[in-house]
Amino acid sequence: MSLFEKHKETIDKAVEAIHDRSFFAAYPEHPSPKIYGEDADKDGREKFQASLDKKFEDLLQENPEAWVGEEQSPYLNKALGILYPSFSADTLIERSQKAWSQWRNLSVDERAAVLVESLDGFKERFFENAYATMHTTGQGYMMAFQASGPHAADRALESLAMGYEEQKRFPEHQSWTKPMGKYEIKLNKSWRAVPKGISLVVGCSTFPTWNSVPGLYSSLVTGNTCIVKPHPGAILPMAIVVAEIQKVLKANGIDPNVCQLAPDTYSKMITKDLAEHKAVKLIDYTGGSKFGSYLEGLADKTVFTEKTGVNSIILDSAENIDKVAQNLAFSVCLYSGQMCTCPQNFFIPEEGINTPNGKVSFEDFAQKLADNINGLVDNPKAGPFVLGAIQNPNTTGHIEEAKKLGGKIWLESRSIDNPMFKEARTATPIIVEMSTKDKDKFTQELFGPIVLLIKTKNTEESVNMAAELAENHGAISCGAYTTDATTKNMIMDKMALSATPVSFNLTGGIYVNQNAGFSDFHVTGGNPSGNASLTNPEYVIKRFTWVGFREPVEG
Amino acid sequence: MSLFEKHKETIDKAVEAIHDRSFFAAYPEHPSPKIYGEDADKDGREKFQASLDKKFEDLLQENPEAWVGEEQSPYLNKALGILYPSFSADTLIERSQKAWSQWRNLSVDERAAVLVESLDGFKERFFENAYATMHTTGQGYMMAFQASGPHAADRALESLAMGYEEQKRFPEHQSWTKPMGKYEIKLNKSWRAVPKGISLVVGCSTFPTWNSVPGLYSSLVTGNTCIVKPHPGAILPMAIVVAEIQKVLKANGIDPNVCQLAPDTYSKMITKDLAEHKAVKLIDYTGGSKFGSYLEGLADKTVFTEKTGVNSIILDSAENIDKVAQNLAFSVCLYSGQMCTCPQNFFIPEEGINTPNGKVSFEDFAQKLADNINGLVDNPKAGPFVLGAIQNPNTTGHIEEAKKLGGKIWLESRSIDNPMFKEARTATPIIVEMSTKDKDKFTQELFGPIVLLIKTKNTEESVNMAAELAENHGAISCGAYTTDATTKNMIMDKMALSATPVSFNLTGGIYVNQNAGFSDFHVTGGNPSGNASLTNPEYVIKRFTWVGFREPVEG
């Protein structure tokens, strides 16, 4: 059985799931011993611990020019001490170019099979990767396992399936016969999906795998070679992924440099050297807007970005306002507001929120939200694990800035104890009341656990502000609560024009922050929060070029 | 029967043809009385003649701010005298914005049906449009009929079918049920293909409809409103198309300003005013590279360009060199080299071209090509009609420049008589011999009937130069002649990487300039000759944004 035959069913099912868009997952999200094995968690933790304070030797990139690594654990408040093989931009590019010819000349089937095989290898390291993710990003264990493991693997599979399908949409060969009255013109035609060249994938520090593997797998399946430039603060999770890809490449007689890791340090970043190199044709980027916009502006590159946005919650009316407050409290606590989908600006009419029991005033809702947050963060069995730790020490600075915004502070941010990690850097959400007059203060992302409650004239103003913010400053998610059909339609129309997805009336165990592979497009690409969408067809189509050939049929 | 039901079969067949890519045409290319009616040609000619020297009153754009028109016939060497209603950029934008809400809220089916209906209306005016095209572009009658009529209508249908399919690739609604062990999370989800806004289509003077309708129909079917800015030298062909669209819009109760014509004059062009307006989100452009690159550089716009390129012929070996020379002579004479697909640089090895009868020397081939061109242009039943007329008087300047390139002139350019139009502006091809040392002289398009024969060391150098020129300066077509399989593969690989389609060994009645709807992608989008390809999926996908909505299932 060929590698393609081994994985054909997985690829076919993934393609089907993309079009069906009902629930689908190829990699189970539950870190259960029944699924992953009795010792899987223990083995993964030990493997992570064994990797500390030494060289990471799993990569197949020969003759390192240096060994670098500056990762810090937000839980342990100390360096991980792992060193990765490092190379100059020129060496990386040269190796990538050398590896390209073989990779691009494989069939789409062969490339897709190699990539699915690598995800199977990654699956064997989900637990190790969970600890790697916790101790670089500060995510709680469950999120670190799910988002960085199975959810990321599903997004990778989705991307490669989309790329697989797009390359199969037109025939490889076709005969073309044009009737010309008394005779015919007959041509043999063929078409090739030609990859663009070297693809650079630039990772972020909060979701190192989830945000990097879609670009990586999309570029690889379409025949490009890749250089993965992780954030210096979160290298290990992607090092594991790249190592698994290289292992499968080598096992199949393919140059492992088809996919290289390019770790760097804070003091000597190599992203610009790589991005500006003529041979780099594709760039995937997740991170701050300033650098993202610089990359988007580079000439002759195809650039896919996820930058920052300002996410809104629109509160109009609700069946059960307590469940709403509970749901939103969880949303803002989850990973301490360090998710790109976390809501920041809550728009509430000055006359309050309609409920079956009458209006709930702005003040009452603010108090309910504060109470629910306190209830969650002070629950020792939940709070520390939902909040996780703060990845970047600068994030506490944003909380300080939020304090100075001038509005009433409904809830102060504070540290809580993590029972497992005494040194963990933690921060609970701050809630600040704002007026619509303060618009210039809430038009940008205040990264971290920061909630702004903005008093509006009415829901129409709420929606207009949310839409305007999304259109001018970007938004990745939006939550809306309304029991009125007309209002719902108005919200859908206005947010659609601002290219922002909307979750309506979420209560219970599903949150606006969450985003499902094979069903939810992540980022629309239509507002300033990013120009790419995971994973719509545009996301893969731009990675290759259709080129046609034709020749008269002989005789 | 609804309008959609009326046209469903046409749309379905077009979608099927896009994927099949064998021969397909919805609009017959032969201007035969049997197909189009006994009096169709006469009626069309009379209608064209009746439109001269007066106002064009077919458009449904009210209250013109002025009447403008500066078209000149290259056949009659005088002004057509037709005046079109003109409007300021602000008026056009305001009307476009007003019309958008209704248009974008129609279903994809409804929009597609309106557009197919408009093509049926256009079909009734193919002959009138042929004369309009002749007397603005200088094309010969047959090309003017085919390229500007049925071929353009097929490209429009292809584009709208591609846009139709892309908007149907994901479900409008889906239920999503996630198993959570003891319970389930159930969401109702929906997705919308949200149009971007106002689309600006900027036409050229040589193929006013063929190069404009793909962008126009792609933008319209995806729910955008359009402003068509024709070249001031070739307004009438697109005025007819826009009038037919407006007629169908009005008949179906839709604001005709969904599609507006924006004629201007050489002294007061409004393209920049429109292109730079914040509300204009999409731009389609055909024309010179300088203005095209300016448009590509505009921030926050999605821009589709076809600019200029340098097309190569690679001569390595041939079964019958006389048939090759005959075929290429026709290619360079067709519309006097004013096609974007016309070859310019002929690369010939210094040792000659291999044939079954031995080498044909560089000099012998040059003479054969010159003889074939003379044979064609001096044939009074063929020459004047194949050459057509020179659209822009400046083109003769390019011929003067070619004379000064310094190489041996194998054939001088000259005027020939057109038996039907005494005042016709004509020019036959010039053939100039060049050396590879003159590379800086042939890296740009020399627009018009200009052939450069470039002597190379060998075929490998020919291919490398053709590929390098394509990669750095753009190429839209490439013709290659080789009977050697290894050489053919080498050419395919190198030209594929330069994103240039290749026609191999064309002889007889098919030419490198030609390009078939539903089968050949026109321009790849992968080299500097343009960033868009007619019509690959990217060409329509970028005109809208996928936005998702979700809400828990009640109860």
JSON list of C-alpha atoms in Angstrom, two decimals, chain A residues 61-147:
[
{"chain": "A", "resi": 61, "resn": "GLN", "atom": "CA", "xyz": [19.02, 20.34, 9.65]},
{"chain": "A", "resi": 62, "resn": "GLU", "atom": "CA", "xyz": [22.74, 19.68, 9.38]},
{"chain": "A", "resi": 63, "resn": "ASN", "atom": "CA", "xyz": [25.73, 21.76, 10.48]},
{"chain": "A", "resi": 64, "resn": "PRO", "atom": "CA", "xyz": [24.12, 24.43, 12.64]},
{"chain": "A", "resi": 65, "resn": "GLU", "atom": "CA", "xyz": [25.86, 27.78, 12.57]},
{"chain": "A", "resi": 66, "resn": "ALA", "atom": "CA", "xyz": [24.89, 28.38, 16.21]},
{"chain": "A", "resi": 67, "resn": "TRP", "atom": "CA", "xyz": [22.58, 27.07, 18.93]},
{"chain": "A", "resi": 68, "resn": "VAL", "atom": "CA", "xyz": [20.04, 29.55, 20.28]},
{"chain": "A", "resi": 69, "resn": "GLY", "atom": "CA", "xyz": [17.06, 29.62, 22.63]},
{"chain": "A", "resi": 70, "resn": "GLU", "atom": "CA", "xyz": [15.57, 32.18, 25.02]},
{"chain": "A", "resi": 71, "resn": "GLU", "atom": "CA", "xyz": [12.20, 30.68, 25.97]},
{"chain": "A", "resi": 72, "resn": "GLN", "atom": "CA", "xyz": [10.86, 31.49, 29.43]},
{"chain": "A", "resi": 73, "resn": "SER", "atom": "CA", "xyz": [8.11, 29.62, 31.23]},
{"chain": "A", "resi": 74, "resn": "PRO", "atom": "CA", "xyz": [5.33, 31.96, 32.45]},
{"chain": "A", "resi": 75, "resn": "TYR", "atom": "CA", "xyz": [4.51, 29.28, 35.03]},
{"chain": "A", "resi": 76, "resn": "LEU", "atom": "CA", "xyz": [8.03, 28.71, 36.36]},
{"chain": "A", "resi": 77, "resn": "ASN", "atom": "CA", "xyz": [9.24, 32.25, 35.75]},
{"chain": "A", "resi": 78, "resn": "LYS", "atom": "CA", "xyz": [12.54, 30.92, 34.46]},
{"chain": "A", "resi": 79, "resn": "ALA", "atom": "CA", "xyz": [14.30, 30.00, 31.26]},
{"chain": "A", "resi": 80, "resn": "LEU", "atom": "CA", "xyz": [13.60, 26.63, 29.65]},
{"chain": "A", "resi": 81, "resn": "GLY", "atom": "CA", "xyz": [17.23, 26.42, 28.59]},
{"chain": "A", "resi": 82, "resn": "ILE", "atom": "CA", "xyz": [16.51, 24.58, 25.35]},
{"chain": "A", "resi": 83, "resn": "LEU", "atom": "CA", "xyz": [18.85, 25.35, 22.45]},
{"chain": "A", "resi": 84, "resn": "TYR", "atom": "CA", "xyz": [17.87, 25.03, 18.80]},
{"chain": "A", "resi": 85, "resn": "PRO", "atom": "CA", "xyz": [20.08, 24.82, 15.72]},
{"chain": "A", "resi": 86, "resn": "SER", "atom": "CA", "xyz": [20.25, 28.23, 14.07]},
{"chain": "A", "resi": 87, "resn": "PHE", "atom": "CA", "xyz": [21.19, 29.30, 10.56]},
{"chain": "A", "resi": 88, "resn": "SER", "atom": "CA", "xyz": [21.64, 32.50, 8.62]},
{"chain": "A", "resi": 89, "resn": "ALA", "atom": "CA", "xyz": [18.86, 33.56, 6.27]},
{"chain": "A", "resi": 90, "resn": "ASP", "atom": "CA", "xyz": [21.14, 32.81, 3.32]},
{"chain": "A", "resi": 91, "resn": "THR", "atom": "CA", "xyz": [21.78, 29.24, 4.43]},
{"chain": "A", "resi": 92, "resn": "LEU", "atom": "CA", "xyz": [18.09, 28.62, 5.02]},
{"chain": "A", "resi": 93, "resn": "ILE", "atom": "CA", "xyz": [17.14, 30.06, 1.62]},
{"chain": "A", "resi": 94, "resn": "GLU", "atom": "CA", "xyz": [19.86, 28.13, -0.19]},
{"chain": "A", "resi": 95, "resn": "ARG", "atom": "CA", "xyz": [18.77, 24.84, 1.36]},
{"chain": "A", "resi": 96, "resn": "SER", "atom": "CA", "xyz": [15.15, 25.59, 0.66]},
{"chain": "A", "resi": 97, "resn": "GLN", "atom": "CA", "xyz": [15.87, 26.32, -3.00]},
{"chain": "A", "resi": 98, "resn": "LYS", "atom": "CA", "xyz": [17.88, 23.11, -3.29]},
{"chain": "A", "resi": 99, "resn": "ALA", "atom": "CA", "xyz": [15.04, 21.05, -1.83]},
{"chain": "A", "resi": 100, "resn": "TRP", "atom": "CA", "xyz": [12.34, 22.65, -3.99]},
{"chain": "A", "resi": 101, "resn": "SER", "atom": "CA", "xyz": [12.84, 20.82, -7.27]},
{"chain": "A", "resi": 102, "resn": "GLN", "atom": "CA", "xyz": [12.21, 17.39, -5.77]},
{"chain": "A", "resi": 103, "resn": "TRP", "atom": "CA", "xyz": [9.22, 18.54, -3.72]},
{"chain": "A", "resi": 104, "resn": "ARG", "atom": "CA", "xyz": [7.43, 20.44, -6.47]},
{"chain": "A", "resi": 105, "resn": "ASN", "atom": "CA", "xyz": [7.84, 17.54, -8.88]},
{"chain": "A", "resi": 106, "resn": "LEU", "atom": "CA", "xyz": [6.03, 15.10, -6.59]},
{"chain": "A", "resi": 107, "resn": "SER", "atom": "CA", "xyz": [2.36, 14.59, -7.33]},
{"chain": "A", "resi": 108, "resn": "VAL", "atom": "CA", "xyz": [-0.26, 16.32, -5.23]},
{"chain": "A", "resi": 109, "resn": "ASP", "atom": "CA", "xyz": [-1.23, 12.88, -3.91]},
{"chain": "A", "resi": 110, "resn": "GLU", "atom": "CA", "xyz": [2.32, 12.18, -2.77]},
{"chain": "A", "resi": 111, "resn": "ARG", "atom": "CA", "xyz": [2.71, 15.52, -1.03]},
{"chain": "A", "resi": 112, "resn": "ALA", "atom": "CA", "xyz": [-0.65, 15.23, 0.69]},
{"chain": "A", "resi": 113, "resn": "ALA", "atom": "CA", "xyz": [0.16, 11.74, 1.92]},
{"chain": "A", "resi": 114, "resn": "VAL", "atom": "CA", "xyz": [3.51, 12.81, 3.38]},
{"chain": "A", "resi": 115, "resn": "LEU", "atom": "CA", "xyz": [1.77, 15.64, 5.23]},
{"chain": "A", "resi": 116, "resn": "VAL", "atom": "CA", "xyz": [-1.00, 13.47, 6.70]},
{"chain": "A", "resi": 117, "resn": "GLU", "atom": "CA", "xyz": [1.67, 11.01, 7.82]},
{"chain": "A", "resi": 118, "resn": "SER", "atom": "CA", "xyz": [3.46, 13.86, 9.60]},
{"chain": "A", "resi": 119, "resn": "LEU", "atom": "CA", "xyz": [0.25, 14.74, 11.46]},
{"chain": "A", "resi": 120, "resn": "ASP", "atom": "CA", "xyz": [0.04, 11.14, 12.65]},
{"chain": "A", "resi": 121, "resn": "GLY", "atom": "CA", "xyz": [3.56, 11.58, 14.01]},
{"chain": "A", "resi": 122, "resn": "PHE", "atom": "CA", "xyz": [2.55, 14.87, 15.63]},
{"chain": "A", "resi": 123, "resn": "LYS", "atom": "CA", "xyz": [-0.41, 13.10, 17.27]},
{"chain": "A", "resi": 124, "resn": "GLU", "atom": "CA", "xyz": [2.04, 10.83, 19.08]},
{"chain": "A", "resi": 125, "resn": "ARG", "atom": "CA", "xyz": [3.56, 13.95, 20.64]},
{"chain": "A", "resi": 126, "resn": "PHE", "atom": "CA", "xyz": [0.36, 15.84, 21.58]},
{"chain": "A", "resi": 127, "resn": "PHE", "atom": "CA", "xyz": [1.07, 15.54, 25.31]},
{"chain": "A", "resi": 128, "resn": "GLU", "atom": "CA", "xyz": [4.71, 16.55, 25.06]},
{"chain": "A", "resi": 129, "resn": "ASN", "atom": "CA", "xyz": [3.51, 19.43, 22.88]},
{"chain": "A", "resi": 130, "resn": "ALA", "atom": "CA", "xyz": [0.88, 20.38, 25.49]},
{"chain": "A", "resi": 131, "resn": "TYR", "atom": "CA", "xyz": [3.58, 20.89, 28.12]},
{"chain": "A", "resi": 132, "resn": "ALA", "atom": "CA", "xyz": [5.76, 22.69, 25.59]},
{"chain": "A", "resi": 133, "resn": "THR", "atom": "CA", "xyz": [2.85, 25.01, 24.87]},
{"chain": "A", "resi": 134, "resn": "MET", "atom": "CA", "xyz": [1.97, 25.60, 28.54]},
{"chain": "A", "resi": 135, "resn": "HIS", "atom": "CA", "xyz": [5.53, 26.55, 29.38]},
{"chain": "A", "resi": 136, "resn": "THR", "atom": "CA", "xyz": [5.99, 28.94, 26.48]},
{"chain": "A", "resi": 137, "resn": "THR", "atom": "CA", "xyz": [2.55, 30.53, 26.07]},
{"chain": "A", "resi": 138, "resn": "GLY", "atom": "CA", "xyz": [1.15, 30.32, 29.58]},
{"chain": "A", "resi": 139, "resn": "GLN", "atom": "CA", "xyz": [-1.97, 28.52, 28.39]},
{"chain": "A", "resi": 140, "resn": "GLY", "atom": "CA", "xyz": [-3.73, 26.25, 30.85]},
{"chain": "A", "resi": 141, "resn": "TYR", "atom": "CA", "xyz": [-3.15, 22.55, 30.41]},
{"chain": "A", "resi": 142, "resn": "MET", "atom": "CA", "xyz": [-6.45, 21.79, 28.70]},
{"chain": "A", "resi": 143, "resn": "MET", "atom": "CA", "xyz": [-6.16, 24.62, 26.20]},
{"chain": "A", "resi": 144, "resn": "ALA", "atom": "CA", "xyz": [-2.50, 23.84, 25.60]},
{"chain": "A", "resi": 145, "resn": "PHE", "atom": "CA", "xyz": [-3.39, 20.24, 24.82]},
{"chain": "A", "resi": 146, "resn": "GLN", "atom": "CA", "xyz": [-6.38, 21.02, 22.65]},
{"chain": "A", "resi": 147, "resn": "ALA", "atom": "CA", "xyz": [-5.46, 24.20, 20.78]}
]
